[in-house]
Short mmCIF file of C-alpha atoms and ligand atoms in Angstrom, two decimals:
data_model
loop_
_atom_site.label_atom_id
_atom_site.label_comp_id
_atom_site.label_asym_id
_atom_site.label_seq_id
_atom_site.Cartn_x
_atom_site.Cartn_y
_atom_site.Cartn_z
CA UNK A 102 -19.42 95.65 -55.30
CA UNK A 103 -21.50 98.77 -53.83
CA UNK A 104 -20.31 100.20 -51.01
CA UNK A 105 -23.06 99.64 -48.51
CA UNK A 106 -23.45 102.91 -45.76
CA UNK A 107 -23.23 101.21 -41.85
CA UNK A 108 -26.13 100.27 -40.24
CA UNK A 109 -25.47 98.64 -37.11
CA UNK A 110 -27.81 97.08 -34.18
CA UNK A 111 -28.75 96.27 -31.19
CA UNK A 112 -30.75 93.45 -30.56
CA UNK A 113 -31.39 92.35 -27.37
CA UNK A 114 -33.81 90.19 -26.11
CA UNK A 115 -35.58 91.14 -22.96
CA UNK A 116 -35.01 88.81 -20.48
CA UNK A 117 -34.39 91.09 -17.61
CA UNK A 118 -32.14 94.01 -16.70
CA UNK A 119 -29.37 95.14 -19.39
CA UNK A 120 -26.67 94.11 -18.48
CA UNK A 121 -23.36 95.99 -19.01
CA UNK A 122 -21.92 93.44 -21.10
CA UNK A 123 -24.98 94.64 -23.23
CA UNK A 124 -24.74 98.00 -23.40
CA UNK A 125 -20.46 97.40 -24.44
CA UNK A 126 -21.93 95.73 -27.23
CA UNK A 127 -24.65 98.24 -28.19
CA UNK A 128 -22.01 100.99 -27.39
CA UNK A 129 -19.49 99.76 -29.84
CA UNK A 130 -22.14 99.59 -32.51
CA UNK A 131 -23.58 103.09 -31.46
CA UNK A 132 -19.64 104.38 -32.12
CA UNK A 133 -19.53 102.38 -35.03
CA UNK A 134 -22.28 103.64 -37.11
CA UNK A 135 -21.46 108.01 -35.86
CA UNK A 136 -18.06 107.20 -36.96
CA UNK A 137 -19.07 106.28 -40.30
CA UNK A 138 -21.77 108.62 -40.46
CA UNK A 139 -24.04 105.51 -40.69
CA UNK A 140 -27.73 104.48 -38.61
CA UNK A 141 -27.98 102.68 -35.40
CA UNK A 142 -31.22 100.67 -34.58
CA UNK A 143 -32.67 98.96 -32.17
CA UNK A 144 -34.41 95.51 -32.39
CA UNK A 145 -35.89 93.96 -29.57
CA UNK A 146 -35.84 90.38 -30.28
CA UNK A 147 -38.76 88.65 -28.29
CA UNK A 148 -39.73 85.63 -30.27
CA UNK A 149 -40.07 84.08 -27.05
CA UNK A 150 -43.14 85.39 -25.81
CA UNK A 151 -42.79 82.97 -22.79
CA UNK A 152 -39.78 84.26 -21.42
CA UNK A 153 -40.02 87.75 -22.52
CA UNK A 154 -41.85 90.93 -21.19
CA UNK A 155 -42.88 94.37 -22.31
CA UNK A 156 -41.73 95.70 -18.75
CA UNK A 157 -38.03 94.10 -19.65
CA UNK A 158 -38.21 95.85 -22.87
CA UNK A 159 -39.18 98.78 -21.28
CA UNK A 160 -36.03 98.78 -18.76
CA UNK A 161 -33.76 98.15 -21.64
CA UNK A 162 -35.24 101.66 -23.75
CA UNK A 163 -34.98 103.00 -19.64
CA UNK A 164 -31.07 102.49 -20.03
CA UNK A 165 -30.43 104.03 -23.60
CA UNK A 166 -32.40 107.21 -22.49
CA UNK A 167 -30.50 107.37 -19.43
CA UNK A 168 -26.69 106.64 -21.14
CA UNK A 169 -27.61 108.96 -23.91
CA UNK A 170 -27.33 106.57 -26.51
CA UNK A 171 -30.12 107.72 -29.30
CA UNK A 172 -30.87 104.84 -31.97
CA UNK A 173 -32.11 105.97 -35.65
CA UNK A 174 -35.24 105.05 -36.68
CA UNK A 175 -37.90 103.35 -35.47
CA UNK A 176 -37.69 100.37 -32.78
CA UNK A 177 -38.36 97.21 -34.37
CA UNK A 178 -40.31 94.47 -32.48
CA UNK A 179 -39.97 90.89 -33.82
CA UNK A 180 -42.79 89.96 -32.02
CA UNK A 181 -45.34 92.26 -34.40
CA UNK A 182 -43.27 89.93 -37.58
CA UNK A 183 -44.16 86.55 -37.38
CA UNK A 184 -46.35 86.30 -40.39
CA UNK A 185 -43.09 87.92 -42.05
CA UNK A 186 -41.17 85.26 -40.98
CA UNK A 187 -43.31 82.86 -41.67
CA UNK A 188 -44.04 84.02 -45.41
CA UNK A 189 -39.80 84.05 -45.60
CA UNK A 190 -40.05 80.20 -44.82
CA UNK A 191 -42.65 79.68 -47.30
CA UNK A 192 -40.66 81.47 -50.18
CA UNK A 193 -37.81 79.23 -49.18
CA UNK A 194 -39.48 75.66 -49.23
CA UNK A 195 -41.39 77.39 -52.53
CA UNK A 196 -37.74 77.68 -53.73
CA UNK A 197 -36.94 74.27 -53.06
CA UNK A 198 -33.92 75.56 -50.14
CA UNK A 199 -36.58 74.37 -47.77
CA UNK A 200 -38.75 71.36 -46.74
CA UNK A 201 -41.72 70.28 -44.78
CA UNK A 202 -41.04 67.93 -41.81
CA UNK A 203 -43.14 65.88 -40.24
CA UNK A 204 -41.01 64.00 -37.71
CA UNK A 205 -43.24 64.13 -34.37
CA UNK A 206 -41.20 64.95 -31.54
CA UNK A 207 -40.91 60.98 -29.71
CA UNK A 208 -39.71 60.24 -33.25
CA UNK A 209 -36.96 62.98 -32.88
CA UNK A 210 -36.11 61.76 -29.43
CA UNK A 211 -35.95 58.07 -30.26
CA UNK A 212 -33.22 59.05 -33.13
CA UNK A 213 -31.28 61.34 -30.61
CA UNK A 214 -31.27 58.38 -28.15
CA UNK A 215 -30.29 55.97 -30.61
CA UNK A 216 -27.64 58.63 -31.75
CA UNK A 217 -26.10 58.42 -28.21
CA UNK A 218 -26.28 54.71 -27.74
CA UNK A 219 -23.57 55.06 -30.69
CA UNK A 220 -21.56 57.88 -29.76
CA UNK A 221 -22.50 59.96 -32.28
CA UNK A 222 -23.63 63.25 -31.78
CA UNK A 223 -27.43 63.70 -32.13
CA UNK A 224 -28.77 65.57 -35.24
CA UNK A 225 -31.43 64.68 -37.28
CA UNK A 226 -31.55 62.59 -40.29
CA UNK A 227 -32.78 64.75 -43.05
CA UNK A 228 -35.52 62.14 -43.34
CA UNK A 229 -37.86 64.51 -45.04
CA UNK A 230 -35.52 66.57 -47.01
CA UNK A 231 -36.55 64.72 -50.23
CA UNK A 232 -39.80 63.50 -49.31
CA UNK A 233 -42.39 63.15 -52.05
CA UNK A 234 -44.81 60.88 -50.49
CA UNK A 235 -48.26 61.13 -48.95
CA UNK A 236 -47.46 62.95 -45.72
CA UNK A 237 -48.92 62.01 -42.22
CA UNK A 238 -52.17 63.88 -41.55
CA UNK A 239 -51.94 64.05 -38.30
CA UNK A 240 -48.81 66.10 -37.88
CA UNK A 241 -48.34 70.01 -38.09
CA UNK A 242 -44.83 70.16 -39.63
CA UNK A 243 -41.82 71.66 -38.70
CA UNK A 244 -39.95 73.88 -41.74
CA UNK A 245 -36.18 72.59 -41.90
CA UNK A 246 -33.82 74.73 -44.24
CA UNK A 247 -31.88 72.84 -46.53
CA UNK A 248 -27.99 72.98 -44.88
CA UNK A 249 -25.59 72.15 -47.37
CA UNK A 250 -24.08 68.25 -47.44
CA UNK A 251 -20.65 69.12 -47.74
CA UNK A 252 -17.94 71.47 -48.40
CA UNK A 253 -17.83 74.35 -45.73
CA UNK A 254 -19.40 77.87 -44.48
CA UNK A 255 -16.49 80.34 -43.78
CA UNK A 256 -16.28 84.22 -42.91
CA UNK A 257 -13.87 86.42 -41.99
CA UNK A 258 -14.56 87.80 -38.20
CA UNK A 259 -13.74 91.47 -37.46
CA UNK A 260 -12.04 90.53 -34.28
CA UNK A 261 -11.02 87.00 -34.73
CA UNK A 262 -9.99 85.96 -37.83
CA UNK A 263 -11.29 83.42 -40.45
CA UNK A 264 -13.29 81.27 -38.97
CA UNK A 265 -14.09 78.00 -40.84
CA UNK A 266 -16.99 75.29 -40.06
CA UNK A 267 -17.27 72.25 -42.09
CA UNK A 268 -21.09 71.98 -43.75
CA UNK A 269 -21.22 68.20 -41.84
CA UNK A 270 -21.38 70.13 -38.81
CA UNK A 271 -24.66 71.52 -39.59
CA UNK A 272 -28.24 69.82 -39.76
CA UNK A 273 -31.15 70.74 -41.07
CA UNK A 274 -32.01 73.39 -38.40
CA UNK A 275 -35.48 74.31 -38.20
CA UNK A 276 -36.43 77.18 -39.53
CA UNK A 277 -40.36 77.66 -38.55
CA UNK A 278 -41.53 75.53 -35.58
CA UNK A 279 -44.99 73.70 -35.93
CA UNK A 280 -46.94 76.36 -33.96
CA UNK A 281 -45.62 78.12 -36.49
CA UNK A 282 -43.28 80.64 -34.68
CA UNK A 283 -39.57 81.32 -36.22
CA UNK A 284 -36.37 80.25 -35.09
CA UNK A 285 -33.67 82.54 -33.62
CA UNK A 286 -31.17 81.87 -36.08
CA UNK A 287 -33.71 82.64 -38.95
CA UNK A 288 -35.32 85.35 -37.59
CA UNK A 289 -31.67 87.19 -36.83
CA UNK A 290 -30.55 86.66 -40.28
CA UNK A 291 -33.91 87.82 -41.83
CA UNK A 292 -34.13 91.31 -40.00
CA UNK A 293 -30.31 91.97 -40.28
CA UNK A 294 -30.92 91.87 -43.90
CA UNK A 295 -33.99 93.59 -43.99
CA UNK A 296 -32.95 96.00 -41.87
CA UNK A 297 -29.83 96.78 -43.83
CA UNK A 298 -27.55 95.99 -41.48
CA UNK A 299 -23.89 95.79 -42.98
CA UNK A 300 -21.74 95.46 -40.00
CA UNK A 301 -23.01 93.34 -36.93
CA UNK A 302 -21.12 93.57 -33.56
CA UNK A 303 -21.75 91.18 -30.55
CA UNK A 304 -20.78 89.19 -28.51
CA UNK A 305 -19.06 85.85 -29.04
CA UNK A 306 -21.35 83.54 -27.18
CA UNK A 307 -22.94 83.88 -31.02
CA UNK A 308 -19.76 83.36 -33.09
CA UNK A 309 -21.37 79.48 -33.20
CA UNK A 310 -24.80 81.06 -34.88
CA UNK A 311 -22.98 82.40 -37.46
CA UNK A 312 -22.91 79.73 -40.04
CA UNK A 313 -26.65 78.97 -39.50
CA UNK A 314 -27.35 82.29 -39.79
CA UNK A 315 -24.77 82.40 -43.21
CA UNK A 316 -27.20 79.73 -44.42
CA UNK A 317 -30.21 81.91 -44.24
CA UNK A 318 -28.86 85.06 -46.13
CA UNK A 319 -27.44 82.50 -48.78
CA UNK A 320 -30.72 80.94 -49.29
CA UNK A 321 -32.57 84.24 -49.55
CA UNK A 322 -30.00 85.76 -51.62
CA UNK A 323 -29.51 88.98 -48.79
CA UNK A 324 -26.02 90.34 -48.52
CA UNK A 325 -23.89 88.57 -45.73
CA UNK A 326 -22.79 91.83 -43.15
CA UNK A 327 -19.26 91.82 -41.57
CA UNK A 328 -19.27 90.13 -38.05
CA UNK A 329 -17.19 91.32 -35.04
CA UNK A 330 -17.42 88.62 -31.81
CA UNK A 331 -16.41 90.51 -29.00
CA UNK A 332 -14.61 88.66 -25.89
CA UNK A 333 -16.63 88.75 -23.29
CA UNK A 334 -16.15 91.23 -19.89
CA UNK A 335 -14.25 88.94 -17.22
CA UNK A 336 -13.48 89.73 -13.42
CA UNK A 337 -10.48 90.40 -12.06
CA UNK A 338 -9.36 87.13 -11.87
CA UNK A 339 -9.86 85.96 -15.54
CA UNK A 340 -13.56 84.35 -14.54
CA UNK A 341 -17.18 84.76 -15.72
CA UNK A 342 -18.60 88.15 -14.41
CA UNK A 343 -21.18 87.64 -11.60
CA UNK A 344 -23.19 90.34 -9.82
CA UNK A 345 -20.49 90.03 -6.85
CA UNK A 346 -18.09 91.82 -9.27
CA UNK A 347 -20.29 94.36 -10.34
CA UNK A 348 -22.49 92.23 -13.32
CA UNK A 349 -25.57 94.64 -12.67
CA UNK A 350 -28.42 96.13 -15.16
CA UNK A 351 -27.38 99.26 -15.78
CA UNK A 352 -29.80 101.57 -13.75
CA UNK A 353 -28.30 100.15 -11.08
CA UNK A 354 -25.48 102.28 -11.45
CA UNK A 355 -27.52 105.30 -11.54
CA UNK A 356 -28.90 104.02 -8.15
CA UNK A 357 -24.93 103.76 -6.79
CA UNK A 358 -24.53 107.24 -8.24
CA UNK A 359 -22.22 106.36 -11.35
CA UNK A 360 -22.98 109.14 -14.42
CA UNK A 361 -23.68 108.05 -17.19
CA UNK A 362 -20.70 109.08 -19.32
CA UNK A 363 -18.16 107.40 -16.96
CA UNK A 364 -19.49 104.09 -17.55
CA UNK A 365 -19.84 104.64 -21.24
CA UNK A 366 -15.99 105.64 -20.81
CA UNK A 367 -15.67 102.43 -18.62
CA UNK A 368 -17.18 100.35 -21.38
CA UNK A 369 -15.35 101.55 -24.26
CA UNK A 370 -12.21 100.56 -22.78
CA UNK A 371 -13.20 97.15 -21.97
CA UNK A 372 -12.00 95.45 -25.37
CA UNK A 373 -11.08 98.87 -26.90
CA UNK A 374 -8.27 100.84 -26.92
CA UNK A 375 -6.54 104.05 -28.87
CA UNK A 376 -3.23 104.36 -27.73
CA UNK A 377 -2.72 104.59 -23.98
CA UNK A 378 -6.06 107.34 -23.87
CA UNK A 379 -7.97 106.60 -20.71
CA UNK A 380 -10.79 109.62 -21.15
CA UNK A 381 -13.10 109.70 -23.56
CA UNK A 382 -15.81 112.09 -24.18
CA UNK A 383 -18.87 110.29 -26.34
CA UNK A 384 -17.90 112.91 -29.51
CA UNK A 385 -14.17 111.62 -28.99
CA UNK A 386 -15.41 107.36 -28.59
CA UNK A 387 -17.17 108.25 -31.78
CA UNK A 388 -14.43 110.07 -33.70
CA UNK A 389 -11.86 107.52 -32.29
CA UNK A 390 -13.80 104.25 -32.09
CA UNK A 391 -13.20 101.65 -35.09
CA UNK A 392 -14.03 97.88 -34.75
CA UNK A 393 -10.76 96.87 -36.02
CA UNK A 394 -9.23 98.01 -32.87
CA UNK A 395 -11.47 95.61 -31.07
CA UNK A 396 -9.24 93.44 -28.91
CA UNK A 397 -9.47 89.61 -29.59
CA UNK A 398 -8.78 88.54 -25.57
CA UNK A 399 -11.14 89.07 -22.76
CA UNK A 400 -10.90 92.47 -20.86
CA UNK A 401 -11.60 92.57 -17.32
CA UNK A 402 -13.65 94.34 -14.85
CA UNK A 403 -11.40 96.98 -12.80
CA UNK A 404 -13.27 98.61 -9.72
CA UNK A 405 -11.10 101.07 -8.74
CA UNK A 406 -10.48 102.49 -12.60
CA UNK A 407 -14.33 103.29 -12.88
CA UNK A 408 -14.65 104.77 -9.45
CA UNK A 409 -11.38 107.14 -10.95
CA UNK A 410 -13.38 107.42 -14.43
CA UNK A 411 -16.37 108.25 -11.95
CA UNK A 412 -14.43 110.99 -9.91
CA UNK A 413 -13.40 112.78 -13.00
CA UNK A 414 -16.90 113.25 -14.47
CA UNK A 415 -17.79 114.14 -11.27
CA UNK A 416 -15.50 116.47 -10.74
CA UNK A 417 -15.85 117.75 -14.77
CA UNK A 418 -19.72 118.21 -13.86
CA UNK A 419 -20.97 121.85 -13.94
CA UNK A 420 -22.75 122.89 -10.75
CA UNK A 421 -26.30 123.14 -11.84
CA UNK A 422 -26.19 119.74 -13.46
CA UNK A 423 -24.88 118.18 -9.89
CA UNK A 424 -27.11 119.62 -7.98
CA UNK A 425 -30.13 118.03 -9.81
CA UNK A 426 -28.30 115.12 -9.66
CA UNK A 427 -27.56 114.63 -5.97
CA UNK A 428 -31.33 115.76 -5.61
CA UNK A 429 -31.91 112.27 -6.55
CA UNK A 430 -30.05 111.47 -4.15
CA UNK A 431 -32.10 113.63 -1.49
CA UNK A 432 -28.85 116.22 -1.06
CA UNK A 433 -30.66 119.21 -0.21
CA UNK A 434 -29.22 122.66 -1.88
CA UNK A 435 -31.70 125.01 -2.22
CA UNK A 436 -29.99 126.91 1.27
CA UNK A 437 -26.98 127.64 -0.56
CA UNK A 438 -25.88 130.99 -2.05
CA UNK A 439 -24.04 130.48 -5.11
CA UNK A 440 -20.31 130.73 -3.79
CA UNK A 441 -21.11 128.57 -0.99
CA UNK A 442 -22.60 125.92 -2.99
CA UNK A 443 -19.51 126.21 -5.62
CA UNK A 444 -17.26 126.03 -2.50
CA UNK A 445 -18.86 122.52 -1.08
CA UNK A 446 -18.95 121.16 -4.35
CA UNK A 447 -15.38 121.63 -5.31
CA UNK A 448 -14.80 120.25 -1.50
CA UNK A 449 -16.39 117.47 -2.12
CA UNK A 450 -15.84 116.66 -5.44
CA UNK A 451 -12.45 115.88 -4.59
CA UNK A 452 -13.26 113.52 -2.13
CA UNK A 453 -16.27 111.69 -3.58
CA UNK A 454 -15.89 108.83 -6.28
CA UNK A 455 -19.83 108.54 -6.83
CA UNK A 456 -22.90 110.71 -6.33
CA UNK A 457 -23.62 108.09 -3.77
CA UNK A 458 -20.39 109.01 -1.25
CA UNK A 459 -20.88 112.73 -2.34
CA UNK A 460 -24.26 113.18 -0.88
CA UNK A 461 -23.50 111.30 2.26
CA UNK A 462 -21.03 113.60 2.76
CA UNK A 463 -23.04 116.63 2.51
CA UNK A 464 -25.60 114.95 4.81
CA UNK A 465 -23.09 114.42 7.32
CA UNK A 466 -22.02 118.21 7.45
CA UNK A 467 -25.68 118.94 7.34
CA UNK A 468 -26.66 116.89 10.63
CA UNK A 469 -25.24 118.45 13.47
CA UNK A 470 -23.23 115.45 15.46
CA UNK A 471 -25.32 113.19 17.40
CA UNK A 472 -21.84 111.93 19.22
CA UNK A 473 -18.49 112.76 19.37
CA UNK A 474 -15.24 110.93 18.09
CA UNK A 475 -13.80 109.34 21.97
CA UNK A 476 -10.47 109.75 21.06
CA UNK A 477 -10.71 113.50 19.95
CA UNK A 478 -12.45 114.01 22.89
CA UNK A 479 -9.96 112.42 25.34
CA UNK A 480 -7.44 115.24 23.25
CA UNK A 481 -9.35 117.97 24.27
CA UNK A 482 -7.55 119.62 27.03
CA UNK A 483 -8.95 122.65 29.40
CA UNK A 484 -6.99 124.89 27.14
CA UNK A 485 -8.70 123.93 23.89
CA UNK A 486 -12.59 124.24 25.90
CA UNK A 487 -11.44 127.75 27.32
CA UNK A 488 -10.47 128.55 23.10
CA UNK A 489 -13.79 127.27 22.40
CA UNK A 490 -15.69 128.87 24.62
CA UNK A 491 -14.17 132.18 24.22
CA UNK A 492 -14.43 131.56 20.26
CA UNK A 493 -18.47 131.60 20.91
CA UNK A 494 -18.76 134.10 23.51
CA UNK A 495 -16.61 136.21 20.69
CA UNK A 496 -18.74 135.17 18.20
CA UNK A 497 -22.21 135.87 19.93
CA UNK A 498 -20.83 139.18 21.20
CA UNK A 499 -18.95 141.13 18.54
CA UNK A 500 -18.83 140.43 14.75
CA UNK A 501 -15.31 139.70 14.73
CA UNK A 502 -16.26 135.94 13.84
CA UNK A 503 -19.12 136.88 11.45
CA UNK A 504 -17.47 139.35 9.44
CA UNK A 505 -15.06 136.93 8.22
CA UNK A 506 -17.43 134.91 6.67
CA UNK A 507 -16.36 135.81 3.59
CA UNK A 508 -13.96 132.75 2.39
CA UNK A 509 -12.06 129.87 3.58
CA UNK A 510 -8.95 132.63 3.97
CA UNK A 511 -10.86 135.60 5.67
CA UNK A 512 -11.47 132.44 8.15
CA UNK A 513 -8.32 131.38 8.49
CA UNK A 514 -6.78 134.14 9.25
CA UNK A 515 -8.96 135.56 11.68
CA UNK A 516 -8.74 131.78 13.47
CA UNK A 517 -5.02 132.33 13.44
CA UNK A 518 -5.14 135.86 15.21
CA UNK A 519 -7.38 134.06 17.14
CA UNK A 520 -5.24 131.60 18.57
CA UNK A 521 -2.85 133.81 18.86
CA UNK A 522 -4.58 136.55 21.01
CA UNK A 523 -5.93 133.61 23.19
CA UNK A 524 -2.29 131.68 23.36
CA UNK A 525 -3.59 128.76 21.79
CA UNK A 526 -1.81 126.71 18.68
CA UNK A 527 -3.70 126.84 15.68
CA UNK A 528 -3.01 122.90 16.10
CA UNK A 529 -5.09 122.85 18.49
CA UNK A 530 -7.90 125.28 18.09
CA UNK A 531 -8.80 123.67 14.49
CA UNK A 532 -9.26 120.21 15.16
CA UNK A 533 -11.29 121.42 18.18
CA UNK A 534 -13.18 122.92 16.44
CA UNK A 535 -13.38 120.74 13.51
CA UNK A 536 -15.11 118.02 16.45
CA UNK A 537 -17.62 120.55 17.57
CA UNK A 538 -18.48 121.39 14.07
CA UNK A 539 -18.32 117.47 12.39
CA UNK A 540 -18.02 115.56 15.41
CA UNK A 541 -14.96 113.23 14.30
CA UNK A 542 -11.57 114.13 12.43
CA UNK A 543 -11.37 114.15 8.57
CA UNK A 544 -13.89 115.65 6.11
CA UNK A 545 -13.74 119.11 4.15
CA UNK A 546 -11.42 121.65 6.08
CA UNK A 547 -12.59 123.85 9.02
CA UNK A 548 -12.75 126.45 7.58
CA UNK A 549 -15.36 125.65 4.55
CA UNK A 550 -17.04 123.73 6.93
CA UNK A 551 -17.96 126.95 8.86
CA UNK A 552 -18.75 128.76 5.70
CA UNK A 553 -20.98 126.13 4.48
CA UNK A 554 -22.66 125.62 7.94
CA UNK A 555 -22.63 129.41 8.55
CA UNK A 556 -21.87 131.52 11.52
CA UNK A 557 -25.15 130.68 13.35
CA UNK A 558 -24.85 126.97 13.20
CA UNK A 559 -21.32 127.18 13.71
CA UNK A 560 -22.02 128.62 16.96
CA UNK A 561 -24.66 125.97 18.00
CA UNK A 562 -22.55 123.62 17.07
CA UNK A 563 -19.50 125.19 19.32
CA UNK A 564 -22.15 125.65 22.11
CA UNK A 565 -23.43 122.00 21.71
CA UNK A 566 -19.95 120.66 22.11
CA UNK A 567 -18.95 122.54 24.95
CA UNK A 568 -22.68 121.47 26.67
CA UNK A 569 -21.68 117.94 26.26
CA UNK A 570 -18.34 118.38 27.75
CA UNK A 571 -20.54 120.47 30.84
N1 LIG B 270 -30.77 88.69 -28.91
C1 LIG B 270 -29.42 88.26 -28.78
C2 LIG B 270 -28.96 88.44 -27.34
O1 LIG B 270 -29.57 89.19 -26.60
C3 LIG B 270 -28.47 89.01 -29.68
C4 LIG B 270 -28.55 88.58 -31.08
C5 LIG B 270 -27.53 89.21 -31.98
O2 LIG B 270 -26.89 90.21 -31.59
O3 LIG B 270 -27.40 88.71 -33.08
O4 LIG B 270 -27.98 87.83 -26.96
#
């Protein structure tokens, strides 16, 4: 047989948000189709005009653009196909692999009640599957394909195995509803095959569609594609994901300051692995990716290992790009001189897991403190107020302090000659000063804190400390 080229999809329906379980799925076919030099598409699949929107479809294009994940060709709609569809259904009951059905619906739940009463599980009869009579006027009909009576539908799964169903198992599905709209199980198997796709990749809440959807490219004579179910994303503690564990649309990780390419790098190693490789660039995913190496078992969502996947982009991102970033985030830059800038970011880079924490943090050495750590305070003894005032009266009357704004080191060592002139430990002069400058312990160190602030704000904040004291 002809060796197809990969085409792979996407095809969700749009419902809501995209969910990350959603973009796994379209990310694996993305890698999929670049690593065999093959196309990508979209399809948005809303049949069901009643629970679908054009703003959900919207978000869902929103995400791609912002993940960077670009899709060949054009996106395909199934909503603009339904005379398609319905001309598919046609051919088939033309062919004889489908039938008219004129059950009303009462009729339909009378036989599933009876069905019950029995134990048996409900399907329908196949009641019109070789009717020749006069049909009832009164009745639109249903189109039912024509599932086979025996024997059984089998394919071999990409990620688990042979899977088998017996033909008994299947009924008659509908194929084209009264109203004349399609059924999901026809519709999926129509566009695979007319889009050319050869591989399809998803999720294995539709491993049970697969035979229907078997039917359908048997009856229309379309080549069957290779499936892969993928395992679905679990929480920590082997159960369903839920938005308490982090089960969000996408852009909401944008709006918690996650970039993109650590949760693409999250993702991929949720069900995919290459040996014990935790960073990925997209190139690399591509290169690397193959759906063989899909795992069969459920991965699980792990918190901490994006927030480290998050740090390291973060930290990886050049300057320009981070500062248009944390703009979003209102961090305000434009101040800066270049080496200052570089020195807060590398600061706090190391000390921020998301955009989120990083511009809080530059905020917070921004706002001059509104109140002072007690217990720092209570540390403060007379001799560590004399330093400090003696520090600003130096500062505001010579240029000894200002002249060593050059770098952290100038800094340091002109705080350590400090000291020493003025018989203070450095142990105590910096995390004085560190209070009047932050207001509590911890953060950046002193000395790029004064850099960053400068020497006039430094001051004001020296001054504003020793005020408060009075
Ligand atoms: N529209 C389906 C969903 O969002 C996917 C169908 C498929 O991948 O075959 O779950």
């Amino acid at each position: 047989m002809e060796k197809r080229a990969v085409v792979t999809r996407f095809a969700p329906s749009p419902t809501g948000y995209l969910h990350i379980g959603g973009l796994r799925t379209a990310l694996f076919n993305y890698l999929y189709a670049r690593k065999h030099g093959g196309k990508f598409l979209i399809r948005i699949e809303d049949t069901d005009l009643a629970r679908n929107s054009k703003d959900a479809a919207q978000a869902i294009l929103e995400s791609f653009a912002w993940v960077g994940l670009e899709c060949d060709g054009e996106i395909l709609y199934q909503s603009e196909r339904f005379p398609l569809y319905a001309s598919y259904a046609k051919r088939l009951v033309e062919e004889g692999k489908a039938y008219y059905c004129y059950m009303s619906k009462e009729e339909l739940e009378q036989l599933r009640d009876s069905q019950r009463a029995q134990g048996i599980t409900p399907r329908y009869d196949n009641r019109y599957r070789d009717f020749s009579g006069t049909p009832p006027s009164d009745r639109t009909p249903v189109i039912r394909i024509k599932a086979p009576l025996n024997g059984e539908i089998a394919f071999d799964d990409g990620v688990k195995g042979r899977i088998c169903v017996q033909a008994k198992e299947l009924d008659d599905f509908i194929i084209l509803r009264s109203d004349g709209s399609p059924t999901y199980n026809f519709v999926v198997a129509i566009d695979d095959a007319l889009m050319g796709v050869t591989d399809v990749i998803r999720g294995d809440d539709h491993t049970s569609n697969t035979p229907k959807q078997i039917l359908i490219y048997q009856a229309l004579n379309f080549p069957i594609p290779k499936f892969y179910h993928i395992p679905m994303i679990l929480n920590p503690e082997g159960k369903k994901l839920s938005k308490r564990d982090g089960a969000m649309g996408v852009m909401d990780y944008k709006l918690m300051g996650y970039l993109p390419e650590a949760l693409l790098n999250f993702l991929v190693r949720l069900g995919w692995s290459y040996e014990d490789k935790e960073i990925f660039s997209l190139q690399e995913m591509c290169a690397l990716f193959d759906a063989k190496d899909i795992n069969s078992s459920a991965s699980r969502y792990n918190q901490e290992k994006f927030l480290w996947l998050n740090q390291h982009y973060i930290k990886a991102c050049d300057d320009i790009r981070l500062e248009a970033l944390l703009g979003e985030f209102g961090a305000k830059l434009e101040a800066y001189q270049a080496p200052i800038k570089s020195l807060l970011f590398s600061a706090l880079k190391d000390r921020s897991k998301t955009l989120l924490e990083f511009a809080a943090q530059l905020k917070e050495i921004q706002t001059p403190p509104q109140t002072y750590d007690e217990k720092m305070l209570q540390k403060l003894d007379s001799s560590a107020l004399k330093a400090l005032a003696e520090l600003a009266e130096e500062a505001t009357e010579t240029a000894k302090f200002k002249q060593h704004f050059t770098s952290p080191e100038s800094l340091e060592s002109y705080l350590h000659s400090f000291a020493e002139s003025k018989s203070i430990k450095i142990g105590k002069l910096m995390p004085a000063l560190r209070l009047a400058l932050l207001g509590k312990g911890g953060g950046i160190g002193v000395c790029e804190t004064l850099l960053i602030l400068g020497e006039e704000q430094s001051i004001e904040r020296i001054q504003a400390l020793l005020k408060y004291i009075g």
